[in-house]
JSON list of C-alpha atoms in Angstrom, two decimals:
[
{"chain": "A", "resi": 1, "resn": "MET", "atom": "CA", "xyz": [48.45, -37.84, 50.56]},
{"chain": "A", "resi": 2, "resn": "ASN", "atom": "CA", "xyz": [47.10, -39.54, 47.48]},
{"chain": "A", "resi": 3, "resn": "PRO", "atom": "CA", "xyz": [47.26, -37.40, 44.31]},
{"chain": "A", "resi": 4, "resn": "LYS", "atom": "CA", "xyz": [44.20, -39.18, 42.91]},
{"chain": "A", "resi": 5, "resn": "HIS", "atom": "CA", "xyz": [42.03, -38.10, 45.84]},
{"chain": "A", "resi": 6, "resn": "PRO", "atom": "CA", "xyz": [42.68, -34.54, 46.77]},
{"chain": "A", "resi": 7, "resn": "THR", "atom": "CA", "xyz": [41.69, -33.53, 50.24]},
{"chain": "A", "resi": 8, "resn": "ALA", "atom": "CA", "xyz": [40.74, -29.96, 49.45]},
{"chain": "A", "resi": 9, "resn": "HIS", "atom": "CA", "xyz": [37.66, -28.58, 51.14]},
{"chain": "A", "resi": 10, "resn": "THR", "atom": "CA", "xyz": [36.72, -25.58, 48.95]},
{"chain": "A", "resi": 11, "resn": "ALA", "atom": "CA", "xyz": [36.60, -24.80, 45.25]},
{"chain": "A", "resi": 12, "resn": "ASN", "atom": "CA", "xyz": [39.47, -22.35, 45.58]},
{"chain": "A", "resi": 13, "resn": "GLU", "atom": "CA", "xyz": [41.66, -25.04, 47.04]},
{"chain": "A", "resi": 14, "resn": "LEU", "atom": "CA", "xyz": [40.90, -27.32, 44.05]},
{"chain": "A", "resi": 15, "resn": "GLY", "atom": "CA", "xyz": [41.94, -24.66, 41.56]},
{"chain": "A", "resi": 16, "resn": "ALA", "atom": "CA", "xyz": [38.48, -24.09, 40.17]},
{"chain": "A", "resi": 17, "resn": "PRO", "atom": "CA", "xyz": [37.62, -20.54, 39.19]},
{"chain": "A", "resi": 18, "resn": "PRO", "atom": "CA", "xyz": [35.58, -18.64, 41.73]},
{"chain": "A", "resi": 19, "resn": "GLU", "atom": "CA", "xyz": [31.81, -18.59, 41.20]},
{"chain": "A", "resi": 20, "resn": "PRO", "atom": "CA", "xyz": [30.59, -15.39, 39.56]},
{"chain": "A", "resi": 21, "resn": "ASN", "atom": "CA", "xyz": [28.46, -13.08, 41.60]},
{"chain": "A", "resi": 22, "resn": "ASP", "atom": "CA", "xyz": [25.52, -13.29, 39.12]},
{"chain": "A", "resi": 23, "resn": "PRO", "atom": "CA", "xyz": [22.08, -12.69, 40.68]},
{"chain": "A", "resi": 24, "resn": "PHE", "atom": "CA", "xyz": [20.15, -13.97, 37.60]},
{"chain": "A", "resi": 25, "resn": "THR", "atom": "CA", "xyz": [19.30, -17.55, 36.73]},
{"chain": "A", "resi": 26, "resn": "PRO", "atom": "CA", "xyz": [19.74, -18.69, 33.11]},
{"chain": "A", "resi": 27, "resn": "LYS", "atom": "CA", "xyz": [15.95, -18.51, 32.58]},
{"chain": "A", "resi": 28, "resn": "GLN", "atom": "CA", "xyz": [15.82, -14.94, 33.90]},
{"chain": "A", "resi": 29, "resn": "ARG", "atom": "CA", "xyz": [18.74, -14.01, 31.66]},
{"chain": "A", "resi": 30, "resn": "LYS", "atom": "CA", "xyz": [16.88, -15.36, 28.56]},
{"chain": "A", "resi": 31, "resn": "ILE", "atom": "CA", "xyz": [13.76, -13.40, 29.52]},
{"chain": "A", "resi": 32, "resn": "ALA", "atom": "CA", "xyz": [15.77, -10.21, 29.96]},
{"chain": "A", "resi": 33, "resn": "ILE", "atom": "CA", "xyz": [17.49, -10.67, 26.59]},
{"chain": "A", "resi": 34, "resn": "GLY", "atom": "CA", "xyz": [14.11, -11.29, 24.94]},
{"chain": "A", "resi": 35, "resn": "ILE", "atom": "CA", "xyz": [12.66, -8.12, 26.45]},
{"chain": "A", "resi": 36, "resn": "LEU", "atom": "CA", "xyz": [15.66, -6.11, 25.23]},
{"chain": "A", "resi": 37, "resn": "ILE", "atom": "CA", "xyz": [15.33, -7.50, 21.69]},
{"chain": "A", "resi": 38, "resn": "PHE", "atom": "CA", "xyz": [11.59, -6.78, 21.67]},
{"chain": "A", "resi": 39, "resn": "ALA", "atom": "CA", "xyz": [12.19, -3.21, 22.88]},
{"chain": "A", "resi": 40, "resn": "ALA", "atom": "CA", "xyz": [14.82, -2.70, 20.18]},
{"chain": "A", "resi": 41, "resn": "ILE", "atom": "CA", "xyz": [12.42, -3.91, 17.47]},
{"chain": "A", "resi": 42, "resn": "VAL", "atom": "CA", "xyz": [9.66, -1.62, 18.78]},
{"chain": "A", "resi": 43, "resn": "LEU", "atom": "CA", "xyz": [12.05, 1.35, 18.74]},
{"chain": "A", "resi": 44, "resn": "VAL", "atom": "CA", "xyz": [13.13, 0.60, 15.17]},
{"chain": "A", "resi": 45, "resn": "VAL", "atom": "CA", "xyz": [9.51, 0.35, 14.00]},
{"chain": "A", "resi": 46, "resn": "ILE", "atom": "CA", "xyz": [8.55, 3.61, 15.74]},
{"chain": "A", "resi": 47, "resn": "TYR", "atom": "CA", "xyz": [11.58, 5.36, 14.25]},
{"chain": "A", "resi": 48, "resn": "ALA", "atom": "CA", "xyz": [10.76, 4.02, 10.77]},
{"chain": "A", "resi": 49, "resn": "TRP", "atom": "CA", "xyz": [7.13, 5.08, 11.06]},
{"chain": "A", "resi": 50, "resn": "HIS", "atom": "CA", "xyz": [8.10, 8.54, 12.30]},
{"chain": "A", "resi": 51, "resn": "ASN", "atom": "CA", "xyz": [10.48, 9.07, 9.36]},
{"chain": "A", "resi": 52, "resn": "GLY", "atom": "CA", "xyz": [7.91, 7.89, 6.82]},
{"chain": "A", "resi": 53, "resn": "TRP", "atom": "CA", "xyz": [9.62, 4.67, 5.85]},
{"chain": "A", "resi": 54, "resn": "LEU", "atom": "CA", "xyz": [6.44, 2.68, 6.49]},
{"chain": "A", "resi": 55, "resn": "SER", "atom": "CA", "xyz": [4.08, 5.03, 4.64]},
{"chain": "A", "resi": 56, "resn": "PRO", "atom": "CA", "xyz": [2.92, 3.95, 1.17]},
{"chain": "A", "resi": 57, "resn": "SER", "atom": "CA", "xyz": [4.57, 5.42, -1.89]},
{"chain": "A", "resi": 58, "resn": "PRO", "atom": "CA", "xyz": [2.72, 8.01, -4.01]},
{"chain": "A", "resi": 59, "resn": "GLU", "atom": "CA", "xyz": [2.18, 5.40, -6.71]},
{"chain": "A", "resi": 60, "resn": "LEU", "atom": "CA", "xyz": [0.55, 3.05, -4.21]},
{"chain": "A", "resi": 61, "resn": "LYS", "atom": "CA", "xyz": [-1.64, 5.88, -2.90]},
{"chain": "A", "resi": 62, "resn": "GLU", "atom": "CA", "xyz": [-2.73, 6.69, -6.47]},
{"chain": "A", "resi": 63, "resn": "ILE", "atom": "CA", "xyz": [-3.60, 3.04, -7.12]},
{"chain": "A", "resi": 64, "resn": "ARG", "atom": "CA", "xyz": [-5.59, 2.87, -3.87]},
{"chain": "A", "resi": 65, "resn": "ASP", "atom": "CA", "xyz": [-7.47, 6.08, -4.77]},
{"chain": "A", "resi": 66, "resn": "LYS", "atom": "CA", "xyz": [-8.34, 4.74, -8.22]},
{"chain": "A", "resi": 67, "resn": "LYS", "atom": "CA", "xyz": [-9.46, 1.43, -6.71]},
{"chain": "A", "resi": 68, "resn": "GLN", "atom": "CA", "xyz": [-11.67, 3.26, -4.21]},
{"chain": "A", "resi": 69, "resn": "ALA", "atom": "CA", "xyz": [-13.17, 5.43, -6.97]},
{"chain": "A", "resi": 70, "resn": "ILE", "atom": "CA", "xyz": [-13.97, 2.36, -9.07]},
{"chain": "A", "resi": 71, "resn": "SER", "atom": "CA", "xyz": [-15.46, 0.59, -6.06]},
{"chain": "A", "resi": 72, "resn": "ASP", "atom": "CA", "xyz": [-17.64, 3.64, -5.30]},
{"chain": "A", "resi": 73, "resn": "THR", "atom": "CA", "xyz": [-18.80, 3.78, -8.93]},
{"chain": "A", "resi": 74, "resn": "ILE", "atom": "CA", "xyz": [-19.76, 0.10, -8.87]},
{"chain": "A", "resi": 75, "resn": "ASP", "atom": "CA", "xyz": [-21.63, 0.60, -5.59]},
{"chain": "A", "resi": 76, "resn": "ASN", "atom": "CA", "xyz": [-23.52, 3.55, -7.08]},
{"chain": "A", "resi": 77, "resn": "ILE", "atom": "CA", "xyz": [-24.46, 1.52, -10.17]},
{"chain": "A", "resi": 78, "resn": "VAL", "atom": "CA", "xyz": [-25.70, -1.38, -8.04]},
{"chain": "A", "resi": 79, "resn": "THR", "atom": "CA", "xyz": [-27.69, 0.99, -5.83]},
{"chain": "A", "resi": 80, "resn": "GLY", "atom": "CA", "xyz": [-29.22, 2.63, -8.90]},
{"chain": "A", "resi": 81, "resn": "ILE", "atom": "CA", "xyz": [-30.21, -0.74, -10.35]},
{"chain": "A", "resi": 82, "resn": "LYS", "atom": "CA", "xyz": [-31.82, -1.75, -7.06]},
{"chain": "A", "resi": 83, "resn": "GLN", "atom": "CA", "xyz": [-33.81, 1.50, -6.91]},
{"chain": "A", "resi": 84, "resn": "LYS", "atom": "CA", "xyz": [-34.96, 1.13, -10.52]},
{"chain": "A", "resi": 85, "resn": "ALA", "atom": "CA", "xyz": [-35.96, -2.47, -9.84]},
{"chain": "A", "resi": 86, "resn": "LYS", "atom": "CA", "xyz": [-38.02, -1.37, -6.81]},
{"chain": "A", "resi": 87, "resn": "GLN", "atom": "CA", "xyz": [-39.70, 1.32, -8.92]},
{"chain": "A", "resi": 88, "resn": "SER", "atom": "CA", "xyz": [-40.37, -1.20, -11.68]},
{"chain": "A", "resi": 89, "resn": "VAL", "atom": "CA", "xyz": [-41.94, -3.64, -9.22]},
{"chain": "A", "resi": 90, "resn": "LYS", "atom": "CA", "xyz": [-44.12, -0.88, -7.75]},
{"chain": "A", "resi": 91, "resn": "THR", "atom": "CA", "xyz": [-45.16, 0.19, -11.25]},
{"chain": "A", "resi": 92, "resn": "GLN", "atom": "CA", "xyz": [-45.95, -3.40, -12.22]},
{"chain": "A", "resi": 93, "resn": "GLN", "atom": "CA", "xyz": [-47.99, -3.90, -9.04]},
{"chain": "A", "resi": 94, "resn": "SER", "atom": "CA", "xyz": [-49.84, -0.64, -9.71]},
{"chain": "A", "resi": 95, "resn": "LEU", "atom": "CA", "xyz": [-50.58, -1.69, -13.30]},
{"chain": "A", "resi": 96, "resn": "GLN", "atom": "CA", "xyz": [-51.82, -5.09, -12.13]},
{"chain": "A", "resi": 97, "resn": "HIS", "atom": "CA", "xyz": [-54.07, -3.41, -9.57]},
{"chain": "A", "resi": 98, "resn": "ASP", "atom": "CA", "xyz": [-55.42, -0.98, -12.18]},
{"chain": "A", "resi": 99, "resn": "TYR", "atom": "CA", "xyz": [-55.97, -3.82, -14.66]},
{"chain": "A", "resi": 100, "resn": "LYS", "atom": "CA", "xyz": [-57.93, -5.81, -12.08]},
{"chain": "A", "resi": 101, "resn": "ALA", "atom": "CA", "xyz": [-60.06, -2.74, -11.37]},
{"chain": "A", "resi": 102, "resn": "PHE", "atom": "CA", "xyz": [-60.79, -2.24, -15.06]},
{"chain": "A", "resi": 103, "resn": "VAL", "atom": "CA", "xyz": [-63.94, -4.04, -16.18]},
{"chain": "A", "resi": 104, "resn": "PRO", "atom": "CA", "xyz": [-64.33, -4.30, -19.92]},
{"chain": "A", "resi": 105, "resn": "VAL", "atom": "CA", "xyz": [-67.87, -3.71, -21.16]},
{"chain": "A", "resi": 106, "resn": "ILE", "atom": "CA", "xyz": [-69.06, -4.72, -24.59]},
{"chain": "A", "resi": 107, "resn": "VAL", "atom": "CA", "xyz": [-71.92, -2.68, -25.96]},
{"chain": "A", "resi": 108, "resn": "GLU", "atom": "CA", "xyz": [-73.51, -3.60, -29.24]},
{"chain": "A", "resi": 109, "resn": "THR", "atom": "CA", "xyz": [-75.03, -0.59, -30.94]},
{"chain": "A", "resi": 110, "resn": "ASP", "atom": "CA", "xyz": [-75.32, 0.95, -34.33]},
{"chain": "A", "resi": 111, "resn": "SER", "atom": "CA", "xyz": [-73.96, 4.30, -33.24]},
{"chain": "A", "resi": 112, "resn": "ALA", "atom": "CA", "xyz": [-70.48, 4.99, -31.90]},
{"chain": "A", "resi": 113, "resn": "ASN", "atom": "CA", "xyz": [-71.81, 7.96, -29.90]},
{"chain": "A", "resi": 114, "resn": "GLU", "atom": "CA", "xyz": [-74.15, 5.74, -27.89]},
{"chain": "A", "resi": 115, "resn": "ALA", "atom": "CA", "xyz": [-71.26, 3.43, -27.04]},
{"chain": "A", "resi": 116, "resn": "PHE", "atom": "CA", "xyz": [-69.21, 6.34, -25.66]},
{"chain": "A", "resi": 117, "resn": "TYR", "atom": "CA", "xyz": [-72.12, 7.65, -23.61]},
{"chain": "A", "resi": 118, "resn": "LEU", "atom": "CA", "xyz": [-72.81, 4.22, -22.19]},
{"chain": "A", "resi": 119, "resn": "ARG", "atom": "CA", "xyz": [-69.14, 3.70, -21.38]},
{"chain": "A", "resi": 120, "resn": "ASP", "atom": "CA", "xyz": [-68.89, 7.07, -19.60]},
{"chain": "A", "resi": 121, "resn": "SER", "atom": "CA", "xyz": [-71.99, 6.37, -17.54]},
{"chain": "A", "resi": 122, "resn": "ILE", "atom": "CA", "xyz": [-70.68, 2.96, -16.50]},
{"chain": "A", "resi": 123, "resn": "ILE", "atom": "CA", "xyz": [-67.33, 4.48, -15.42]},
{"chain": "A", "resi": 124, "resn": "LYS", "atom": "CA", "xyz": [-69.11, 7.15, -13.38]},
{"chain": "A", "resi": 125, "resn": "TYR", "atom": "CA", "xyz": [-71.34, 4.52, -11.79]},
{"chain": "A", "resi": 126, "resn": "ASN", "atom": "CA", "xyz": [-68.42, 2.38, -10.67]}
]
């Protein structure tokens, strides 16, 4: 028997440790560990949220409320300006329409009363 070439037929005969009875492959083991870590993180986040650790502080809430109030005020101002602009445009269009409808009449007379009577009769005629 040559000591350089053992003639053993099994791993136990060579002195190697017995193979573990592990049903998982290394890839399946990594996936299982990843799932456990993810579940632990989810549990920690849920616990923190339930205990109020993730809720904003009162100071932050106050800042958010003030910011929202300022934003609402700005929106109201912009809306008011838009409405006034629309009214101004409508008024301008109305004035332009009325100005186009107005026909100036020049009457040469010696008496101011005759001019008023003539003007009134022309307005009634139109």
